[in-house]
Short mmCIF file of C-alpha atoms and ligand atoms in Angstrom, two decimals:
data_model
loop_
_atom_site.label_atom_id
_atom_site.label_comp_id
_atom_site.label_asym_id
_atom_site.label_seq_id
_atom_site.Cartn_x
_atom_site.Cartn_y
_atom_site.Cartn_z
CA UNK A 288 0.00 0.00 0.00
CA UNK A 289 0.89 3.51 -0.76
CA UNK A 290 -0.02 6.30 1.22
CA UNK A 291 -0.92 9.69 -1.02
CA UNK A 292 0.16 12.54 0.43
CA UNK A 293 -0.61 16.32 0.27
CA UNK A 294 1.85 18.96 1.44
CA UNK A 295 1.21 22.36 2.53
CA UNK A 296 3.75 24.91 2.37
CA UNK A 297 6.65 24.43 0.24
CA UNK A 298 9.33 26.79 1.74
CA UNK A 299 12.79 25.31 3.09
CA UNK A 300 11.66 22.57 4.87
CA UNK A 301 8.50 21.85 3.17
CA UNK A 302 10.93 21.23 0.42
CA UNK A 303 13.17 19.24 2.13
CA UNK A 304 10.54 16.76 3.27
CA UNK A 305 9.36 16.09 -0.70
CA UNK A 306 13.09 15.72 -1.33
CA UNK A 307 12.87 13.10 1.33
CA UNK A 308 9.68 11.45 0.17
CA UNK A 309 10.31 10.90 -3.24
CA UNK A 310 14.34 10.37 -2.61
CA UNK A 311 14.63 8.37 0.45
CA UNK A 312 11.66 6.94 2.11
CA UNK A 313 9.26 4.37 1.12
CA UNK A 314 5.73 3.86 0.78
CA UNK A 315 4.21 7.18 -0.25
CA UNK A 316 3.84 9.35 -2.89
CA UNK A 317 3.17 12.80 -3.18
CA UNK A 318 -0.12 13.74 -4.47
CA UNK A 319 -0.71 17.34 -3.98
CA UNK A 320 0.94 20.46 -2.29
CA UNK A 321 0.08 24.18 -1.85
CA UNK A 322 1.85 26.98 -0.96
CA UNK A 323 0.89 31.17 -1.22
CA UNK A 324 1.98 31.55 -4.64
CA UNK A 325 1.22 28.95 -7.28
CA UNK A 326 3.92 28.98 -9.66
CA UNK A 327 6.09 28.41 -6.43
CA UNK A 328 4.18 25.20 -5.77
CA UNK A 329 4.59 24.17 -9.59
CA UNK A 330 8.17 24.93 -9.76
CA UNK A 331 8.52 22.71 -6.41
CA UNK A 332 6.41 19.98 -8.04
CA UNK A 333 8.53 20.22 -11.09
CA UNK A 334 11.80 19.85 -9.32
CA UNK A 335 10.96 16.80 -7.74
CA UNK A 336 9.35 15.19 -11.11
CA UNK A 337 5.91 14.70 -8.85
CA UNK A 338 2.72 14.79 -11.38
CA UNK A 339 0.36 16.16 -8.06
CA UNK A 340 -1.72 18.66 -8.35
CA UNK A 341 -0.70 22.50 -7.29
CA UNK A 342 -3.26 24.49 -5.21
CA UNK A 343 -2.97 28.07 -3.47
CA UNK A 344 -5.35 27.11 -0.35
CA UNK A 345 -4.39 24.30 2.13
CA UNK A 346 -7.77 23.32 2.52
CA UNK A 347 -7.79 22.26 -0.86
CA UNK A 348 -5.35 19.64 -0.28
CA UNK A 349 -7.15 18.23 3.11
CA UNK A 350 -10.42 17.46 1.22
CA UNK A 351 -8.64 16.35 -1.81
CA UNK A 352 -9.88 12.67 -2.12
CA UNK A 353 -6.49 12.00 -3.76
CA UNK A 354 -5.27 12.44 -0.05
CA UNK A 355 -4.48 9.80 2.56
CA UNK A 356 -2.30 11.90 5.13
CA UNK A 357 -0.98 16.04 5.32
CA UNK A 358 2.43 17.33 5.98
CA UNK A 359 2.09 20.64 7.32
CA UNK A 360 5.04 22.87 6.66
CA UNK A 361 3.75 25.97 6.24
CA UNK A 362 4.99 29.19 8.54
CA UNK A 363 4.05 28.53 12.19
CA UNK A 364 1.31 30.44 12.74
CA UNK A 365 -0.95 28.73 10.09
CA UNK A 366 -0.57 25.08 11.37
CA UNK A 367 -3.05 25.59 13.93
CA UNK A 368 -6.17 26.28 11.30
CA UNK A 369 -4.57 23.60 8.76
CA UNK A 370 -4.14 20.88 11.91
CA UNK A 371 -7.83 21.19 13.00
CA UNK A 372 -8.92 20.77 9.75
CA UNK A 373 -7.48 17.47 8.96
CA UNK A 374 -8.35 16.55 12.04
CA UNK A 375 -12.10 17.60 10.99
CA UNK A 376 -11.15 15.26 8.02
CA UNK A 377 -10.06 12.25 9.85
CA UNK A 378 -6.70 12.48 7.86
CA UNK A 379 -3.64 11.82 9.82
CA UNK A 380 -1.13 14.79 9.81
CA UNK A 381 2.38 15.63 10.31
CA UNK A 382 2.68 18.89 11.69
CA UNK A 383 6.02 20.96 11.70
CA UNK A 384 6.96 22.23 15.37
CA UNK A 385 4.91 24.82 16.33
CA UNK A 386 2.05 22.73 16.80
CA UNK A 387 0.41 26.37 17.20
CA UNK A 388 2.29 29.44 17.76
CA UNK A 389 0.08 30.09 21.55
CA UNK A 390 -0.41 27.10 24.03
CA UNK A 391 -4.13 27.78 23.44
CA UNK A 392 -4.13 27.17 20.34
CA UNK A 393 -2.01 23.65 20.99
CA UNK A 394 -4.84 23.17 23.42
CA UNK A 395 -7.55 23.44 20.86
CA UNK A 396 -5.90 20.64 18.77
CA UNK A 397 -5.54 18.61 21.75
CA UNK A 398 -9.13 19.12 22.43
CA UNK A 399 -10.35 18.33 18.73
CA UNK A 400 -8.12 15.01 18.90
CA UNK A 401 -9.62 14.02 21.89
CA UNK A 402 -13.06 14.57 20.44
CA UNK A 403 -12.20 12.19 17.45
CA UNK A 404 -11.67 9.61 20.11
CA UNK A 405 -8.04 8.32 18.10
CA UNK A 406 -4.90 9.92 17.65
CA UNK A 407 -4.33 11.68 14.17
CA UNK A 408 -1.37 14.32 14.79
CA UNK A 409 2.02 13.77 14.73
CA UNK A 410 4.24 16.58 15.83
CA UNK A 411 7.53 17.11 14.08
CA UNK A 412 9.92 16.82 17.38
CA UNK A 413 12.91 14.77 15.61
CA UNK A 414 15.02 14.28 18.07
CA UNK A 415 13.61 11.52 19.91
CA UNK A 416 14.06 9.50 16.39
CA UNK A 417 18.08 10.39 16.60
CA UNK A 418 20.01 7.79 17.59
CA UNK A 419 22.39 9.45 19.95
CA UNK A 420 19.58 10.48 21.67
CA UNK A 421 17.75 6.49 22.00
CA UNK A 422 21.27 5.54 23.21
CA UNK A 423 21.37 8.00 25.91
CA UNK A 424 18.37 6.94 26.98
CA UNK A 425 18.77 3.42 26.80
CA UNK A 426 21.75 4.00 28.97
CA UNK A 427 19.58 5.70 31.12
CA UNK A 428 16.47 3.42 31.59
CA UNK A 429 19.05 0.54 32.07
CA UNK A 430 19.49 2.09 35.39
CA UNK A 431 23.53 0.80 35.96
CA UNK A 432 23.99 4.95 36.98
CA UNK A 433 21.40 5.62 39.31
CA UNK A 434 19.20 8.38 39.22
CA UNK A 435 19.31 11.49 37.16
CA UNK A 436 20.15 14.33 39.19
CA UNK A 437 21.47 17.32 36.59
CA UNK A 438 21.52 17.48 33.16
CA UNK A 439 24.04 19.80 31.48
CA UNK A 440 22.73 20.72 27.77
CA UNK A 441 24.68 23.07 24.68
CA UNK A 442 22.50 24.47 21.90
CA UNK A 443 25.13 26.18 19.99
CA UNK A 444 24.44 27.07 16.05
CA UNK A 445 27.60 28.40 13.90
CA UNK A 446 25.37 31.79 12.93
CA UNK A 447 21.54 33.12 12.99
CA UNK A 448 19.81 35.31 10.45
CA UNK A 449 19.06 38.88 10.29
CA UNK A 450 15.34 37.69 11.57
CA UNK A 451 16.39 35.96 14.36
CA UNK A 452 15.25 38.05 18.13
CA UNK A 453 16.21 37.06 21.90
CA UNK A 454 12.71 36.03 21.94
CA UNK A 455 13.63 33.22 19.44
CA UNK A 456 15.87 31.51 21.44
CA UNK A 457 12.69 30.45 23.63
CA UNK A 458 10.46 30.38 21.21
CA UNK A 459 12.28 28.45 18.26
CA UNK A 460 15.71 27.24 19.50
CA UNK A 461 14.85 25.67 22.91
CA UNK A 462 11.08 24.01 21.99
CA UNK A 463 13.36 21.24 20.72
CA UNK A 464 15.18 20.99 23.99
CA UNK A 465 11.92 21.23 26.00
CA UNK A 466 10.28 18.15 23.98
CA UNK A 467 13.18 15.90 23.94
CA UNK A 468 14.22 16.69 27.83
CA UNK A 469 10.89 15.64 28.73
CA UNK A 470 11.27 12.91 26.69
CA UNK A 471 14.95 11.96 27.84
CA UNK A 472 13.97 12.07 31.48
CA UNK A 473 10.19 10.59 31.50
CA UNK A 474 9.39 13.83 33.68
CA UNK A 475 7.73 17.32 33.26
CA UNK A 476 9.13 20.95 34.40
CA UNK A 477 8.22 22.74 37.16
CA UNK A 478 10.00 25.80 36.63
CA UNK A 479 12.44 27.52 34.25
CA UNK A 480 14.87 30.96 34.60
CA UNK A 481 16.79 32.71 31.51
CA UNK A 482 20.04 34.32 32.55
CA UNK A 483 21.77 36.46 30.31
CA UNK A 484 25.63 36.49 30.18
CA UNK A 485 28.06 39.56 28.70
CA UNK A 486 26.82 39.71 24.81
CA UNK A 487 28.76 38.10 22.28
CA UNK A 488 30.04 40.42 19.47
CA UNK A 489 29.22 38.44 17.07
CA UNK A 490 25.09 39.09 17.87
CA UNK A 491 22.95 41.63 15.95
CA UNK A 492 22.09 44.77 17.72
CA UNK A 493 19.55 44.14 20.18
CA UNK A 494 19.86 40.01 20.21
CA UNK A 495 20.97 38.85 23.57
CA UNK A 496 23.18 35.89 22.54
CA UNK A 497 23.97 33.93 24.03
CA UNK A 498 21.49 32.37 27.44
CA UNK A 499 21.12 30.45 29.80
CA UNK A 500 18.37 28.71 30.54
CA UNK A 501 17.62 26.50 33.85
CA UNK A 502 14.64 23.83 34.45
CA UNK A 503 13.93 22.25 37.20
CA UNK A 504 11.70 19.31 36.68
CA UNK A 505 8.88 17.57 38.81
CA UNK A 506 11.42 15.00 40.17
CA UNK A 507 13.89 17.53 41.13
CA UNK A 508 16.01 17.32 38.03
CA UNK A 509 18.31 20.38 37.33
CA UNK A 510 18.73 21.34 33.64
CA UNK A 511 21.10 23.94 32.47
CA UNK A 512 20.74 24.71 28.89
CA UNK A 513 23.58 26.77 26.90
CA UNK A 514 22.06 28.25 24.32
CA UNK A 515 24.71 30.16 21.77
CA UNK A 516 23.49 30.99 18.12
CA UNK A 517 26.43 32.72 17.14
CA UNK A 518 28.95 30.17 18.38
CA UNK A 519 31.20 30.86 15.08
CA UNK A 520 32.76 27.06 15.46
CA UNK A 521 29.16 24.91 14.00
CA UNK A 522 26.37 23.58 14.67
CA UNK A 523 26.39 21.29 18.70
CA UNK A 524 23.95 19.84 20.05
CA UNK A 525 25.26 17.90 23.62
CA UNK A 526 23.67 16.41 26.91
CA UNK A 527 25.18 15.07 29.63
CA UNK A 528 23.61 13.49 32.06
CA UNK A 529 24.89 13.68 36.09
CA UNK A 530 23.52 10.71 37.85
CA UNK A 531 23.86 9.04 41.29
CA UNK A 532 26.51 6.32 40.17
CA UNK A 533 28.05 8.27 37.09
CA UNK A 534 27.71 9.97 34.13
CA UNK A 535 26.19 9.72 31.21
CA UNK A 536 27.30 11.67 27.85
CA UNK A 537 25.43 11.39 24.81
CA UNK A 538 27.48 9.85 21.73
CA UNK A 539 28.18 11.75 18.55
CA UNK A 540 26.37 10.95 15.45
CA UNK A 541 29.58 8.48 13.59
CA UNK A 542 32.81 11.03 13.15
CA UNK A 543 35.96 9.86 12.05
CA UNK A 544 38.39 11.39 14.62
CA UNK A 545 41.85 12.21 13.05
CA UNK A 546 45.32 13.31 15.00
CA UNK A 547 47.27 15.05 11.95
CA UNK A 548 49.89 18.03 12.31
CA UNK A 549 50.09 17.81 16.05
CA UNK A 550 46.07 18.38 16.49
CA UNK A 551 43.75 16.00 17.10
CA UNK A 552 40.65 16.81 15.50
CA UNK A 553 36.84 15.86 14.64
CA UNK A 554 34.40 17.54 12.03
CA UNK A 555 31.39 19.57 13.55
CA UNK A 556 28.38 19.88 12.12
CA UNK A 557 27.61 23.03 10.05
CA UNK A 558 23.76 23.19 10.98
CA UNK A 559 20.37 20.99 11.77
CA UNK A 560 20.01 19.40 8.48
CA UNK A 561 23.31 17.87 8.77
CA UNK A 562 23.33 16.87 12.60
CA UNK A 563 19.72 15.41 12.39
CA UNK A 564 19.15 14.16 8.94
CA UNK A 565 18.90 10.65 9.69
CA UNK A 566 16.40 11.94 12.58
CA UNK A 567 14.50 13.67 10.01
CA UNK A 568 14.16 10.09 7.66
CA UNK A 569 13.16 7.93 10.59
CA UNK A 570 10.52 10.50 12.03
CA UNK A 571 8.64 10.47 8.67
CA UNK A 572 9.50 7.26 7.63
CA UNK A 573 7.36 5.71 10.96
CA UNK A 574 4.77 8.36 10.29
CA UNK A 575 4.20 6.84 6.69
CA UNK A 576 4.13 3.42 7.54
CA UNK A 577 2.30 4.07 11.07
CA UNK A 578 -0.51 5.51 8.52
CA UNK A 579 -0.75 2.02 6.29
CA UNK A 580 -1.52 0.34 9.71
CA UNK A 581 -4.22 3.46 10.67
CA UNK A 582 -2.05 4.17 13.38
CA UNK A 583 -0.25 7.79 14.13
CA UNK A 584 2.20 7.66 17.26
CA UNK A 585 5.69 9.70 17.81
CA UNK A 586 5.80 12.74 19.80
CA UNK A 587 1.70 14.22 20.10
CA UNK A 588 -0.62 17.02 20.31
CA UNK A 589 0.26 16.76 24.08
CA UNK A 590 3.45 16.69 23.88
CA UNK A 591 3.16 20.18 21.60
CA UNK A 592 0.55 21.59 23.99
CA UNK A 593 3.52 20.98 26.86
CA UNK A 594 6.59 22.38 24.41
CA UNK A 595 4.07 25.55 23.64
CA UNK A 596 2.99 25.97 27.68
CA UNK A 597 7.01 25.62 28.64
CA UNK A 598 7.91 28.63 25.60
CA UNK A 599 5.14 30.77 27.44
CA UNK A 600 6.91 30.49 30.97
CA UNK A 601 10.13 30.86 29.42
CA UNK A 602 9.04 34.07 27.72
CA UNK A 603 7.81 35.38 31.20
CA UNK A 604 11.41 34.28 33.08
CA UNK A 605 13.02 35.97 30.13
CA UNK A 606 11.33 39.21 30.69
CA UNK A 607 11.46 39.14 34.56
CA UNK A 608 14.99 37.27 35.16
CA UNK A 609 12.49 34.99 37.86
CA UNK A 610 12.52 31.32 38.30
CA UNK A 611 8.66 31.33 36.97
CA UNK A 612 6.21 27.95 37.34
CA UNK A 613 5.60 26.16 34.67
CA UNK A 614 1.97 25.51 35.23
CA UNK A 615 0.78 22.35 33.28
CA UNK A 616 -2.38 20.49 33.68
CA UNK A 617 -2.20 16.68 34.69
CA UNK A 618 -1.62 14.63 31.41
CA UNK A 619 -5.52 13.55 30.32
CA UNK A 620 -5.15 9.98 29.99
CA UNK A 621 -5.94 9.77 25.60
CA UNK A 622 -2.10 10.80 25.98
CA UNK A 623 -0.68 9.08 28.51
CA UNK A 624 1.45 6.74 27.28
P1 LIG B 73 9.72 28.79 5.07
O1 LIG B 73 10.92 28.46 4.27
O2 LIG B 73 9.35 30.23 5.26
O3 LIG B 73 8.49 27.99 4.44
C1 LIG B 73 7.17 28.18 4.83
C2 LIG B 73 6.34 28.22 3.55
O4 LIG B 73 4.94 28.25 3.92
C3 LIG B 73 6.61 29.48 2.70
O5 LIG B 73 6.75 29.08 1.35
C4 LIG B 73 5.38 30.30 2.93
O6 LIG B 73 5.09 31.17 1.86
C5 LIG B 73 4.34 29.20 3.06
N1 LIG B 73 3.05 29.62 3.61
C6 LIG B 73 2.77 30.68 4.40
N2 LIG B 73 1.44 30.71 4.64
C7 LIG B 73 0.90 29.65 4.00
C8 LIG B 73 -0.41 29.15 3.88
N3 LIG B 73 -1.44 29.76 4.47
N4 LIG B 73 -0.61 28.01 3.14
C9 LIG B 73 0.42 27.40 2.54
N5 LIG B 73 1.70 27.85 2.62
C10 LIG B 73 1.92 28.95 3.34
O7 LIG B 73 9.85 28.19 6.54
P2 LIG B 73 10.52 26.81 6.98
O8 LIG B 73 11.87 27.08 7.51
O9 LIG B 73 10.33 25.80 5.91
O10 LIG B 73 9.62 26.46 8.27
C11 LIG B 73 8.29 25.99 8.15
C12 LIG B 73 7.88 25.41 9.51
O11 LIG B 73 8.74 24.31 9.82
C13 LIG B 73 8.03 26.39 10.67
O12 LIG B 73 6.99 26.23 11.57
C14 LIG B 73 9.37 26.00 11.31
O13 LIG B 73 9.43 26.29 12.69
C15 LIG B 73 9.38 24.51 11.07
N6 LIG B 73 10.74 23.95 11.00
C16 LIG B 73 11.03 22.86 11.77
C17 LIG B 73 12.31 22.34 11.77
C18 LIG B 73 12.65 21.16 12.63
O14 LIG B 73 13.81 21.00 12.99
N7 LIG B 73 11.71 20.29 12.95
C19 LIG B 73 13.29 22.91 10.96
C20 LIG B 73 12.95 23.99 10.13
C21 LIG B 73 11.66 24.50 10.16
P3 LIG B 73 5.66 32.69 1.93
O15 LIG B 73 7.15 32.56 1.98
O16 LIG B 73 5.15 33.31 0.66
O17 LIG B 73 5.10 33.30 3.18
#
């Protein structure tokens, strides 16, 4: 069986993901896509050698009949309308991280799933497909090291565009942190504080780069997150993990190391695309064939709801300089796992 897909939004990752579904994955086909501007959807469909059909309105793709399942990878603040209505459509969907761009908005998609009685959204949180990341916690479930007690995180990127605010670093940088922390641990936050160190050079006028941020979770866990989008060295994504009997450091994705010229040396990533490709193939690649079966599982609504509600209380720390609650409502049981 092959599942038809419809894409909405064809920008950079949009993009990426057709690249992915007609290059590397198996068991779909691309049926239809949309974007703003139509000759940017044809162009897209031309690239890729995909005979789908080009529409200007999203909707249009949902209650296409050609249609099994939706990627959504439009700009954030559309996914919200374009989640609810395949949702409306019983259509399983992939939606890019935002879920929504406000936690109430995540909440209305949580509510609307709910109401369907059976799970149709898949949130694009990658990093629980990486393998470094299923190692670390493998190492961790296993239990030989005790108990968690701090976990010492870097988010550094090599640069940021001109677009890019100190808001963004909640907002955009550390939602991936939130979800896969969460994840990582089997645990939810209680509070979180932004500090701000002396400012880089190397940021734009009015960008405080780089931050720290601090979680403490319901268990007691204490996360420190370095976040650093102007790093100037690549792209570095690392978590160790302080337990009772030892420590735990997550692996590298496979790098050669080489000792040449008196140095020894190992390549770092440029950017996202590079560190989590593989991520990328697995996430949609068990999204597609979760579909054939009727099924949709990976990270959820909830778990978007709780990345959204976490961004919120980080934006209030950031402005205050407070350790501020994260206030989250028990799990409702459709989602617990
Ligand atoms: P992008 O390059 O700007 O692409 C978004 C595309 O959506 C643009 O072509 C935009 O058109 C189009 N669009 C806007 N409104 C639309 C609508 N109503 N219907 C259909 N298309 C519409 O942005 P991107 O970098 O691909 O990001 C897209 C989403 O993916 C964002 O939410 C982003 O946070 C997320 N993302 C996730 C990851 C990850 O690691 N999981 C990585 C990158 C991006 P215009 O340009 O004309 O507005």
């Amino acid at each position: 069986m092959v599942i038809k897909i419809g894409v909405i939004g064809v920008g950079m990752i949009g993009q990426d993901h057709i690249r992915r579904c007609t290059q590397v994955l198996n068991g779909c086909e691309i049926v239809a896509a949309s974007d703003i501007n139509l000759e940017h959807v044809q162009s897209v469909l031309k690239k890729y050698n995909i005979k789908g059909k080009a529409y200007t309105n999203g909707h249009d793709v949902i209650s296409s009949p050609d249609v099994d399942a939706i990627l959504v990878t439009s700009s954030g603040p559309t996914h919200e309308e374009y989640v609810l209505a395949a949702i409306n459509a019983g259509k399983p969907v992939f939606c890019e991280k935002p879920l929504a761009v406000t936690a109430e908005g995540c909440e209305h998609i949580v509510k609307a799933e709910m109401k369907a009685g059976k799970r149709l959204v898949q949130v694009g949180f990658m990093r629980s497909f990486d393998a470094c990341y299923r190692k670390l916690k493998q190492t961790l479930t296993e239990g030989n090291l005790g108990e968690p007690l701090i976990v010492k995180c870097v988010h550094h990127n090599l640069t940021v565009g001109d677009s890019y605010t100190t808001d963004m670093g909640v907002t955009d940088s550390m939602v991936h942190e939130f979800d896969i922390l969460r994840w990582l641990l089997d645990d939810d936050y209680q509070s979180i504080q932004v500090v701000s160190p002396r400012r880089t050079k190397h940021a734009l006028k009015g960008v405080q780069d780089p931050q720290m941020v601090l979680l403490k979770t319901q268990k007691g866990i204490l996360i420190s997150i370095d976040l650093f989008v102007n790093c100037q060295y690549g792209y570095d994504i690392r978590c160790d993990v302080v337990c009772e009997e030892g420590i735990a450091y997550m692996p590298s994705p496979l790098q050669v190391k080489t000792r040449t010229k008196g140095q020894f040396g190992e390549h770092v990533n440029s950017d996202w695309r590079e560190r989590f490709i593989v991520a990328y193939d697995i996430e949609l690649q068990s999204f597609i064939d979760n579909a054939k079966n009727n099924i949709v599982a990976g990270p959820s609504a909830w778990d978007g709801f709780v990345a959204s509600k976490t961004a919120a209380a980080g934006m209030l720390a950031l402005k205050s300089g407070q350790i501020t609650p994260v206030d989250l409502p028990k799990c409702p049981a459709f989602y617990r796992k």
